[in-house]
mmCIF file of C-alpha atoms in Angstrom:
data_model
loop_
_atom_site.group_PDB
_atom_site.id
_atom_site.type_symbol
_atom_site.label_atom_id
_atom_site.label_comp_id
_atom_site.label_asym_id
_atom_site.label_seq_id
_atom_site.Cartn_x
_atom_site.Cartn_y
_atom_site.Cartn_z
ATOM 1 C CA UNK A 1 22.053 -10.897 13.042
ATOM 2 C CA UNK A 2 21.731 -10.208 9.491
ATOM 3 C CA UNK A 3 22.939 -7.343 7.582
ATOM 4 C CA UNK A 4 21.504 -5.437 4.882
ATOM 5 C CA UNK A 5 22.121 -2.376 3.159
ATOM 6 C CA UNK A 6 20.317 1.413 2.846
ATOM 7 C CA UNK A 7 21.610 3.468 -0.524
ATOM 8 C CA UNK A 8 19.916 6.529 -1.677
ATOM 9 C CA UNK A 9 18.749 6.283 -5.563
ATOM 10 C CA UNK A 10 20.570 7.159 -8.468
ATOM 11 C CA UNK A 11 22.089 5.263 -11.015
ATOM 12 C CA UNK A 12 23.653 2.426 -11.174
ATOM 13 C CA UNK A 13 21.387 1.042 -7.848
ATOM 14 C CA UNK A 14 20.675 -2.037 -9.054
ATOM 15 C CA UNK A 15 24.288 -2.899 -10.055
ATOM 16 C CA UNK A 16 24.867 -2.577 -5.533
ATOM 17 C CA UNK A 17 21.734 -4.231 -5.155
ATOM 18 C CA UNK A 18 23.207 -7.420 -6.969
ATOM 19 C CA UNK A 19 26.223 -6.833 -5.451
ATOM 20 C CA UNK A 20 25.135 -7.260 -2.158
ATOM 21 C CA UNK A 21 22.873 -10.122 -3.085
ATOM 22 C CA UNK A 22 25.787 -11.907 -4.105
ATOM 23 C CA UNK A 23 27.373 -10.974 -0.467
ATOM 24 C CA UNK A 24 24.312 -13.232 1.518
ATOM 25 C CA UNK A 25 23.024 -9.940 2.366
ATOM 26 C CA UNK A 26 19.614 -9.812 3.927
ATOM 27 C CA UNK A 27 18.170 -6.595 2.340
ATOM 28 C CA UNK A 28 18.553 -4.125 -0.194
ATOM 29 C CA UNK A 29 16.797 -0.083 1.017
ATOM 30 C CA UNK A 30 16.258 3.199 -0.410
ATOM 31 C CA UNK A 31 15.364 6.082 1.206
ATOM 32 C CA UNK A 32 12.072 8.268 -0.042
ATOM 33 C CA UNK A 33 12.777 11.899 0.601
ATOM 34 C CA UNK A 34 11.841 13.175 -1.705
ATOM 35 C CA UNK A 35 13.436 16.317 -2.383
ATOM 36 C CA UNK A 36 17.656 15.338 -2.046
ATOM 37 C CA UNK A 37 17.374 11.373 -3.183
ATOM 38 C CA UNK A 38 16.112 10.139 -6.541
ATOM 39 C CA UNK A 39 12.396 7.969 -6.303
ATOM 40 C CA UNK A 40 12.587 4.500 -4.232
ATOM 41 C CA UNK A 41 10.025 3.156 -6.354
ATOM 42 C CA UNK A 42 11.370 3.453 -9.618
ATOM 43 C CA UNK A 43 15.106 2.264 -8.209
ATOM 44 C CA UNK A 44 13.417 -0.657 -6.635
ATOM 45 C CA UNK A 45 11.817 -1.691 -10.176
ATOM 46 C CA UNK A 46 14.974 -1.514 -11.547
ATOM 47 C CA UNK A 47 16.556 -3.973 -8.249
ATOM 48 C CA UNK A 48 13.444 -5.895 -8.817
ATOM 49 C CA UNK A 49 14.174 -7.256 -12.234
ATOM 50 C CA UNK A 50 17.895 -7.388 -11.888
ATOM 51 C CA UNK A 51 17.726 -9.571 -8.669
ATOM 52 C CA UNK A 52 15.849 -13.009 -7.404
ATOM 53 C CA UNK A 53 16.910 -13.310 -3.077
ATOM 54 C CA UNK A 54 17.511 -10.308 -1.727
ATOM 55 C CA UNK A 55 13.885 -8.680 0.257
ATOM 56 C CA UNK A 56 13.819 -4.706 -1.305
ATOM 57 C CA UNK A 57 12.699 -2.330 0.835
ATOM 58 C CA UNK A 58 11.501 1.081 1.208
ATOM 59 C CA UNK A 59 13.520 3.225 3.650
ATOM 60 C CA UNK A 60 11.078 4.934 4.705
ATOM 61 C CA UNK A 61 7.907 6.733 3.335
ATOM 62 C CA UNK A 62 5.046 8.967 4.484
ATOM 63 C CA UNK A 63 1.613 9.779 4.551
ATOM 64 C CA UNK A 64 3.093 13.406 4.517
ATOM 65 C CA UNK A 65 4.699 11.785 0.932
ATOM 66 C CA UNK A 66 2.169 9.645 -0.197
ATOM 67 C CA UNK A 67 -1.449 9.489 -0.833
ATOM 68 C CA UNK A 68 -2.254 5.772 0.826
ATOM 69 C CA UNK A 69 -4.284 4.534 -2.623
ATOM 70 C CA UNK A 70 -0.494 5.954 -4.624
ATOM 71 C CA UNK A 71 2.105 4.516 -1.768
ATOM 72 C CA UNK A 72 -0.323 1.346 -2.109
ATOM 73 C CA UNK A 73 -0.017 0.674 -5.829
ATOM 74 C CA UNK A 74 3.636 1.351 -5.487
ATOM 75 C CA UNK A 75 4.200 -1.296 -3.426
ATOM 76 C CA UNK A 76 1.885 -4.030 -5.063
ATOM 77 C CA UNK A 77 3.357 -3.236 -7.938
ATOM 78 C CA UNK A 78 7.131 -3.845 -6.938
ATOM 79 C CA UNK A 79 5.412 -7.501 -5.414
ATOM 80 C CA UNK A 80 4.502 -7.831 -8.455
ATOM 81 C CA UNK A 81 8.489 -7.505 -10.047
ATOM 82 C CA UNK A 82 9.749 -9.411 -6.998
ATOM 83 C CA UNK A 83 6.884 -11.595 -5.382
ATOM 84 C CA UNK A 84 7.350 -12.054 -1.661
ATOM 85 C CA UNK A 85 10.719 -9.644 -1.494
ATOM 86 C CA UNK A 86 9.161 -6.014 -0.519
ATOM 87 C CA UNK A 87 10.025 -4.804 2.451
ATOM 88 C CA UNK A 88 8.256 -0.989 3.413
ATOM 89 C CA UNK A 89 8.874 1.171 6.073
ATOM 90 C CA UNK A 90 6.381 4.172 6.955
ATOM 91 C CA UNK A 91 7.429 6.423 9.268
ATOM 92 C CA UNK A 92 5.343 10.753 10.246
ATOM 93 C CA UNK A 93 7.778 12.057 7.797
ATOM 94 C CA UNK A 94 10.105 13.817 9.329
ATOM 95 C CA UNK A 95 13.232 14.358 7.815
ATOM 96 C CA UNK A 96 11.538 14.262 4.707
ATOM 97 C CA UNK A 97 9.090 16.949 5.648
ATOM 98 C CA UNK A 98 12.065 18.800 7.077
ATOM 99 C CA UNK A 99 13.427 18.877 4.146
ATOM 100 C CA UNK A 100 10.259 20.763 2.323
ATOM 101 C CA UNK A 101 10.567 23.506 5.578
ATOM 102 C CA UNK A 102 7.394 20.993 7.368
ATOM 103 C CA UNK A 103 7.151 19.582 10.461
ATOM 104 C CA UNK A 104 6.594 16.195 9.910
ATOM 105 C CA UNK A 105 3.062 14.564 10.872
ATOM 106 C CA UNK A 106 0.817 12.633 13.696
ATOM 107 C CA UNK A 107 1.347 9.338 15.094
ATOM 108 C CA UNK A 108 -2.793 9.090 14.609
ATOM 109 C CA UNK A 109 -2.501 10.050 11.351
ATOM 110 C CA UNK A 110 1.323 7.858 10.204
ATOM 111 C CA UNK A 111 -1.293 4.685 12.270
ATOM 112 C CA UNK A 112 -4.527 4.936 9.388
ATOM 113 C CA UNK A 113 -1.372 5.421 6.624
ATOM 114 C CA UNK A 114 0.034 2.227 7.646
ATOM 115 C CA UNK A 115 -4.131 0.544 8.472
ATOM 116 C CA UNK A 116 -4.388 1.750 4.932
ATOM 117 C CA UNK A 117 -1.469 0.087 3.105
ATOM 118 C CA UNK A 118 -1.620 -3.379 4.776
ATOM 119 C CA UNK A 119 -5.516 -3.922 4.069
ATOM 120 C CA UNK A 120 -5.240 -2.381 0.439
ATOM 121 C CA UNK A 121 -1.527 -4.824 -0.285
ATOM 122 C CA UNK A 122 -3.279 -7.902 1.051
ATOM 123 C CA UNK A 123 -6.142 -7.087 -2.336
ATOM 124 C CA UNK A 124 -9.334 -6.059 0.310
ATOM 125 C CA UNK A 125 -10.940 -2.763 1.151
ATOM 126 C CA UNK A 126 -10.458 0.574 3.021
ATOM 127 C CA UNK A 127 -10.968 3.439 4.013
ATOM 128 C CA UNK A 128 -10.135 6.206 2.397
ATOM 129 C CA UNK A 129 -10.932 9.767 3.042
ATOM 130 C CA UNK A 130 -10.701 12.843 1.612
ATOM 131 C CA UNK A 131 -11.810 16.342 4.439
ATOM 132 C CA UNK A 132 -15.719 15.068 4.620
ATOM 133 C CA UNK A 133 -15.603 12.541 2.485
ATOM 134 C CA UNK A 134 -15.505 9.262 2.642
ATOM 135 C CA UNK A 135 -15.648 5.873 0.546
ATOM 136 C CA UNK A 136 -14.087 2.282 1.117
ATOM 137 C CA UNK A 137 -11.494 1.701 -2.161
ATOM 138 C CA UNK A 138 -9.520 -0.865 -3.246
ATOM 139 C CA UNK A 139 -7.579 -2.356 -6.283
ATOM 140 C CA UNK A 140 -9.638 -2.448 -9.051
ATOM 141 C CA UNK A 141 -7.059 -4.155 -11.128
ATOM 142 C CA UNK A 142 -7.844 -6.836 -13.803
ATOM 143 C CA UNK A 143 -5.047 -8.893 -14.406
ATOM 144 C CA UNK A 144 -1.073 -9.460 -13.028
ATOM 145 C CA UNK A 145 -0.166 -5.090 -12.627
ATOM 146 C CA UNK A 146 -0.437 -5.305 -9.323
ATOM 147 C CA UNK A 147 0.491 -8.618 -6.218
ATOM 148 C CA UNK A 148 -1.930 -8.245 -2.744
ATOM 149 C CA UNK A 149 -1.765 -12.494 -2.928
ATOM 150 C CA UNK A 150 2.275 -12.263 -1.898
ATOM 151 C CA UNK A 151 2.670 -10.419 1.682
ATOM 152 C CA UNK A 152 4.659 -7.315 2.385
ATOM 153 C CA UNK A 153 6.245 -7.027 5.248
ATOM 154 C CA UNK A 154 5.147 -3.707 7.013
ATOM 155 C CA UNK A 155 8.113 -1.264 10.059
ATOM 156 C CA UNK A 156 7.012 1.592 11.543
ATOM 157 C CA UNK A 157 9.855 3.997 12.262
ATOM 158 C CA UNK A 158 10.766 4.638 15.764
ATOM 159 C CA UNK A 159 12.705 6.562 17.796
ATOM 160 C CA UNK A 160 13.199 7.071 21.252
ATOM 161 C CA UNK A 161 9.034 8.203 21.747
ATOM 162 C CA UNK A 162 7.605 5.551 22.952
ATOM 163 C CA UNK A 163 4.472 6.753 19.582
ATOM 164 C CA UNK A 164 5.537 4.779 17.009
ATOM 165 C CA UNK A 165 6.059 2.319 18.351
ATOM 166 C CA UNK A 166 2.388 1.718 20.217
ATOM 167 C CA UNK A 167 1.317 2.064 15.763
ATOM 168 C CA UNK A 168 4.120 -0.961 15.318
ATOM 169 C CA UNK A 169 2.297 -2.777 18.578
ATOM 170 C CA UNK A 170 -1.606 -2.665 17.754
ATOM 171 C CA UNK A 171 -0.305 -2.989 13.137
ATOM 172 C CA UNK A 172 1.272 -6.041 14.450
ATOM 173 C CA UNK A 173 4.765 -4.306 12.066
ATOM 174 C CA UNK A 174 8.489 -4.177 12.596
ATOM 175 C CA UNK A 175 10.482 -1.030 13.462
ATOM 176 C CA UNK A 176 13.618 0.350 11.954
ATOM 177 C CA UNK A 177 15.448 3.534 13.449
ATOM 178 C CA UNK A 178 18.380 5.374 12.403
ATOM 179 C CA UNK A 179 21.165 5.337 14.309
ATOM 180 C CA UNK A 180 19.814 3.753 17.554
ATOM 181 C CA UNK A 181 22.731 1.653 18.605
ATOM 182 C CA UNK A 182 21.619 1.718 22.524
ATOM 183 C CA UNK A 183 20.547 -1.452 24.079
ATOM 184 C CA UNK A 184 18.109 -0.202 27.196
ATOM 185 C CA UNK A 185 16.681 1.957 24.103
ATOM 186 C CA UNK A 186 15.519 -0.786 21.949
ATOM 187 C CA UNK A 187 14.272 -2.823 25.288
ATOM 188 C CA UNK A 188 11.857 0.389 25.240
ATOM 189 C CA UNK A 189 11.108 0.042 22.478
ATOM 190 C CA UNK A 190 10.482 -3.700 21.946
ATOM 191 C CA UNK A 191 7.915 -2.935 25.671
ATOM 192 C CA UNK A 192 5.902 -0.006 24.625
ATOM 193 C CA UNK A 193 5.054 -2.550 21.518
ATOM 194 C CA UNK A 194 4.460 -5.486 23.390
ATOM 195 C CA UNK A 195 2.098 -4.010 25.230
ATOM 196 C CA UNK A 196 0.357 -2.245 22.805
ATOM 197 C CA UNK A 197 0.278 -5.015 20.757
ATOM 198 C CA UNK A 198 -1.709 -7.436 23.985
ATOM 199 C CA UNK A 199 -4.401 -4.816 24.006
ATOM 200 C CA UNK A 200 -5.498 -4.812 20.032
ATOM 201 C CA UNK A 201 -7.613 -7.788 19.274
ATOM 202 C CA UNK A 202 -5.427 -10.806 16.896
ATOM 203 C CA UNK A 203 -8.209 -11.626 14.058
ATOM 204 C CA UNK A 204 -6.833 -13.313 11.382
ATOM 205 C CA UNK A 205 -8.587 -11.988 8.752
ATOM 206 C CA UNK A 206 -7.202 -8.399 9.631
ATOM 207 C CA UNK A 207 -4.868 -6.108 8.322
ATOM 208 C CA UNK A 208 -2.081 -7.613 11.292
ATOM 209 C CA UNK A 209 1.238 -8.260 9.759
ATOM 210 C CA UNK A 210 2.495 -11.475 10.931
ATOM 211 C CA UNK A 211 6.288 -10.213 10.592
ATOM 212 C CA UNK A 212 7.803 -8.247 14.247
ATOM 213 C CA UNK A 213 11.016 -7.683 12.768
ATOM 214 C CA UNK A 214 13.562 -4.966 14.042
ATOM 215 C CA UNK A 215 16.009 -3.048 12.384
ATOM 216 C CA UNK A 216 19.022 -0.124 13.072
ATOM 217 C CA UNK A 217 20.450 1.377 10.314
ATOM 218 C CA UNK A 218 23.794 2.398 11.460
ATOM 219 C CA UNK A 219 27.702 2.997 9.532
ATOM 220 C CA UNK A 220 30.242 0.622 9.590
ATOM 221 C CA UNK A 221 33.862 1.180 10.238
ATOM 222 C CA UNK A 222 36.442 -0.623 11.372
ATOM 223 C CA UNK A 223 39.823 -0.209 12.416
ATOM 224 C CA UNK A 224 42.896 -0.895 11.046
ATOM 225 C CA UNK A 225 45.809 -1.859 13.171
ATOM 226 C CA UNK A 226 46.696 1.427 15.182
ATOM 227 C CA UNK A 227 44.670 3.606 13.909
ATOM 228 C CA UNK A 228 43.073 6.320 15.297
ATOM 229 C CA UNK A 229 39.490 5.703 16.420
ATOM 230 C CA UNK A 230 38.458 9.289 15.421
ATOM 231 C CA UNK A 231 40.901 10.024 12.656
ATOM 232 C CA UNK A 232 40.096 11.014 9.349
ATOM 233 C CA UNK A 233 38.978 7.703 7.502
ATOM 234 C CA UNK A 234 36.462 7.371 10.461
ATOM 235 C CA UNK A 235 34.999 10.074 10.623
ATOM 236 C CA UNK A 236 34.382 10.468 6.649
ATOM 237 C CA UNK A 237 33.369 6.934 7.329
ATOM 238 C CA UNK A 238 30.557 7.978 9.971
ATOM 239 C CA UNK A 239 30.345 11.705 9.324
ATOM 240 C CA UNK A 240 27.193 10.931 7.039
ATOM 241 C CA UNK A 241 24.948 10.345 10.093
ATOM 242 C CA UNK A 242 27.035 12.710 12.355
ATOM 243 C CA UNK A 243 26.179 15.596 10.113
ATOM 244 C CA UNK A 244 22.677 14.318 9.141
ATOM 245 C CA UNK A 245 21.953 15.056 13.651
ATOM 246 C CA UNK A 246 23.402 18.117 13.893
ATOM 247 C CA UNK A 247 21.418 19.406 10.533
ATOM 248 C CA UNK A 248 18.349 17.529 12.994
ATOM 249 C CA UNK A 249 19.040 19.043 15.749
ATOM 250 C CA UNK A 250 20.250 23.216 13.762
ATOM 251 C CA UNK A 251 17.071 22.367 12.262
ATOM 252 C CA UNK A 252 14.578 21.984 14.993
ATOM 253 C CA UNK A 253 16.191 23.532 17.764
ATOM 254 C CA UNK A 254 13.506 26.247 17.616
ATOM 255 C CA UNK A 255 10.217 24.231 17.436
ATOM 256 C CA UNK A 256 11.374 21.162 19.025
ATOM 257 C CA UNK A 257 13.739 22.979 21.481
ATOM 258 C CA UNK A 258 13.506 19.402 24.104
ATOM 259 C CA UNK A 259 16.099 17.401 21.723
ATOM 260 C CA UNK A 260 18.469 20.562 21.053
ATOM 261 C CA UNK A 261 18.580 20.226 24.822
ATOM 262 C CA UNK A 262 19.929 16.551 24.999
ATOM 263 C CA UNK A 263 23.146 17.642 23.824
ATOM 264 C CA UNK A 264 25.753 18.156 25.360
ATOM 265 C CA UNK A 265 27.965 22.078 25.386
ATOM 266 C CA UNK A 266 30.066 20.312 22.781
ATOM 267 C CA UNK A 267 27.482 19.789 20.222
ATOM 268 C CA UNK A 268 25.363 22.642 21.348
ATOM 269 C CA UNK A 269 28.550 24.406 20.029
ATOM 270 C CA UNK A 270 29.204 22.452 16.713
ATOM 271 C CA UNK A 271 25.076 23.407 16.206
ATOM 272 C CA UNK A 272 26.442 26.599 16.494
ATOM 273 C CA UNK A 273 28.585 25.853 14.071
ATOM 274 C CA UNK A 274 27.245 24.289 11.006
ATOM 275 C CA UNK A 275 24.182 27.352 11.034
ATOM 276 C CA UNK A 276 26.886 29.520 11.002
ATOM 277 C CA UNK A 277 29.257 27.469 7.364
ATOM 278 C CA UNK A 278 25.812 27.057 5.891
ATOM 279 C CA UNK A 279 24.662 31.011 6.131
ATOM 280 C CA UNK A 280 21.671 30.402 8.152
ATOM 281 C CA UNK A 281 20.432 30.478 11.743
ATOM 282 C CA UNK A 282 17.648 27.953 13.274
ATOM 283 C CA UNK A 283 15.031 30.782 13.129
ATOM 284 C CA UNK A 284 14.911 31.200 9.714
ATOM 285 C CA UNK A 285 12.686 30.258 7.159
ATOM 286 C CA UNK A 286 14.602 29.224 4.466
ATOM 287 C CA UNK A 287 16.970 27.205 6.745
ATOM 288 C CA UNK A 288 16.306 23.458 4.951
ATOM 289 C CA UNK A 289 16.995 24.802 1.640
ATOM 290 C CA UNK A 290 20.957 25.291 3.177
ATOM 291 C CA UNK A 291 20.705 22.868 5.962
ATOM 292 C CA UNK A 292 19.917 19.554 4.055
ATOM 293 C CA UNK A 293 21.842 19.875 0.348
ATOM 294 C CA UNK A 294 23.675 17.089 0.251
ATOM 295 C CA UNK A 295 21.708 15.073 2.849
ATOM 296 C CA UNK A 296 23.548 11.446 3.765
ATOM 297 C CA UNK A 297 25.883 12.485 1.386
ATOM 298 C CA UNK A 298 30.065 12.189 2.024
ATOM 299 C CA UNK A 299 31.568 15.005 3.731
ATOM 300 C CA UNK A 300 33.563 17.594 2.454
ATOM 301 C CA UNK A 301 36.636 17.703 4.431
ATOM 302 C CA UNK A 302 35.706 21.428 5.970
ATOM 303 C CA UNK A 303 32.815 19.347 8.112
ATOM 304 C CA UNK A 304 35.537 17.262 10.152
ATOM 305 C CA UNK A 305 36.276 19.022 13.153
ATOM 306 C CA UNK A 306 32.038 19.053 13.063
ATOM 307 C CA UNK A 307 31.395 15.055 13.442
ATOM 308 C CA UNK A 308 32.306 14.383 17.099
ATOM 309 C CA UNK A 309 33.696 11.868 19.192
ATOM 310 C CA UNK A 310 30.583 11.294 21.341
ATOM 311 C CA UNK A 311 28.261 11.357 18.056
ATOM 312 C CA UNK A 312 30.790 9.241 16.689
ATOM 313 C CA UNK A 313 30.553 6.623 19.305
ATOM 314 C CA UNK A 314 26.678 7.477 20.010
ATOM 315 C CA UNK A 315 25.582 6.971 15.937
ATOM 316 C CA UNK A 316 28.035 4.598 14.476
ATOM 317 C CA UNK A 317 29.666 1.409 14.124
ATOM 318 C CA UNK A 318 34.091 2.083 14.652
ATOM 319 C CA UNK A 319 35.688 -0.013 16.133
ATOM 320 C CA UNK A 320 38.381 -3.550 15.813
ATOM 321 C CA UNK A 321 36.731 -6.500 14.904
ATOM 322 C CA UNK A 322 36.232 -7.737 18.239
ATOM 323 C CA UNK A 323 34.759 -4.273 19.312
ATOM 324 C CA UNK A 324 32.353 -4.193 16.759
ATOM 325 C CA UNK A 325 30.832 -8.007 17.185
ATOM 326 C CA UNK A 326 30.166 -7.085 20.933
ATOM 327 C CA UNK A 327 28.535 -4.050 19.716
ATOM 328 C CA UNK A 328 26.365 -6.146 17.737
ATOM 329 C CA UNK A 329 25.834 -9.086 20.043
ATOM 330 C CA UNK A 330 24.378 -6.672 22.246
ATOM 331 C CA UNK A 331 22.387 -5.036 20.474
ATOM 332 C CA UNK A 332 21.045 -8.404 18.853
ATOM 333 C CA UNK A 333 20.418 -9.168 22.856
ATOM 334 C CA UNK A 334 18.574 -6.659 23.144
ATOM 335 C CA UNK A 335 16.109 -7.517 20.401
ATOM 336 C CA UNK A 336 17.735 -5.316 17.070
ATOM 337 C CA UNK A 337 17.283 -8.812 14.033
ATOM 338 C CA UNK A 338 19.073 -6.780 11.092
ATOM 339 C CA UNK A 339 21.800 -4.346 11.197
ATOM 340 C CA UNK A 340 21.206 -1.854 7.930
ATOM 341 C CA UNK A 341 24.473 -0.076 7.199
ATOM 342 C CA UNK A 342 24.422 3.297 4.614
ATOM 343 C CA UNK A 343 27.686 3.594 2.895
ATOM 344 C CA UNK A 344 28.478 6.534 1.396
ATOM 345 C CA UNK A 345 32.657 6.062 0.538
ATOM 346 C CA UNK A 346 33.265 3.261 -1.294
ATOM 347 C CA UNK A 347 29.495 1.427 -1.292
ATOM 348 C CA UNK A 348 31.130 -2.161 -2.465
ATOM 349 C CA UNK A 349 34.287 -2.366 -0.114
ATOM 350 C CA UNK A 350 31.974 -1.297 3.048
ATOM 351 C CA UNK A 351 28.926 -4.052 1.948
ATOM 352 C CA UNK A 352 31.463 -6.801 1.053
ATOM 353 C CA UNK A 353 32.905 -5.595 5.068
ATOM 354 C CA UNK A 354 29.688 -6.006 6.521
ATOM 355 C CA UNK A 355 29.328 -9.305 5.408
ATOM 356 C CA UNK A 356 32.254 -10.398 6.535
ATOM 357 C CA UNK A 357 31.893 -9.180 9.240
ATOM 358 C CA UNK A 358 27.951 -10.906 9.520
ATOM 359 C CA UNK A 359 27.746 -13.289 7.482
#
């Protein structure tokens, strides 16, 4: 299986990209969550100039964040700096919208956005709508400001629901998912994508992308001999993923109760403690301002008790080398092409561990 890394935009991000390339990793991604992290287009511009081989990904942008012309311009500009090395993840903006106190957009709007990006980034015109006004648009640049000749890879963000996977099938894109380590769930996503693709004509001049790789974002912790798999070191390495899920459950308990309803009693209690600890409630209109600071950042020791073993095992890879390789092999057999880790403790060391394990 291939290996890659996901980070937040920050000063020095290009140094991490250089190190990832030196380690032989396949891709380097930057989050697009404007109210929590820095700008991925700025960060990846630095990475594009500092590297020569590694693929560079936006993980992920959304029509609820950026208009199609603005997003396409950013992508094609990156493609001019790193020809043929750009990956664009697109999604409904689940996290990025939640951090604004808003709900994510619809699958239909996501699909229209994906079509527009694929068309524009390939140098074709596309339909652009604002209210009742509809116009065909295309890049009007004369010169080398944007690159529409080299292909950009597109992937759609999907969790357990079928709608996003169906969009990926119809648009001929890959998939990316966060913390989805269940092989059965991946089989279901791939089945949905395949069935949707079968009903879509394959016009060679259309906006379809020939790439259809699958990526999973997780964290990795290799246990030392006799180390507790749920001790402080393992909780620190995986806690950012667990707290992101608890924050989502706390945030959506009132308007999307089905998700919280899937949690067990211990996990629901952890959600309650998180709300109390952050000084908010599941119905407070400003709860997003309390739940999402330091989102996907290193957790504090005071929050280690919220990092439940059940959620660690669900969202992250913790174990001996043989344990990790066995789980990764199972994911590969389920159709996952690339394992992306989101390091928070010591990114260079964690990237080196991933490279040693998989490359």
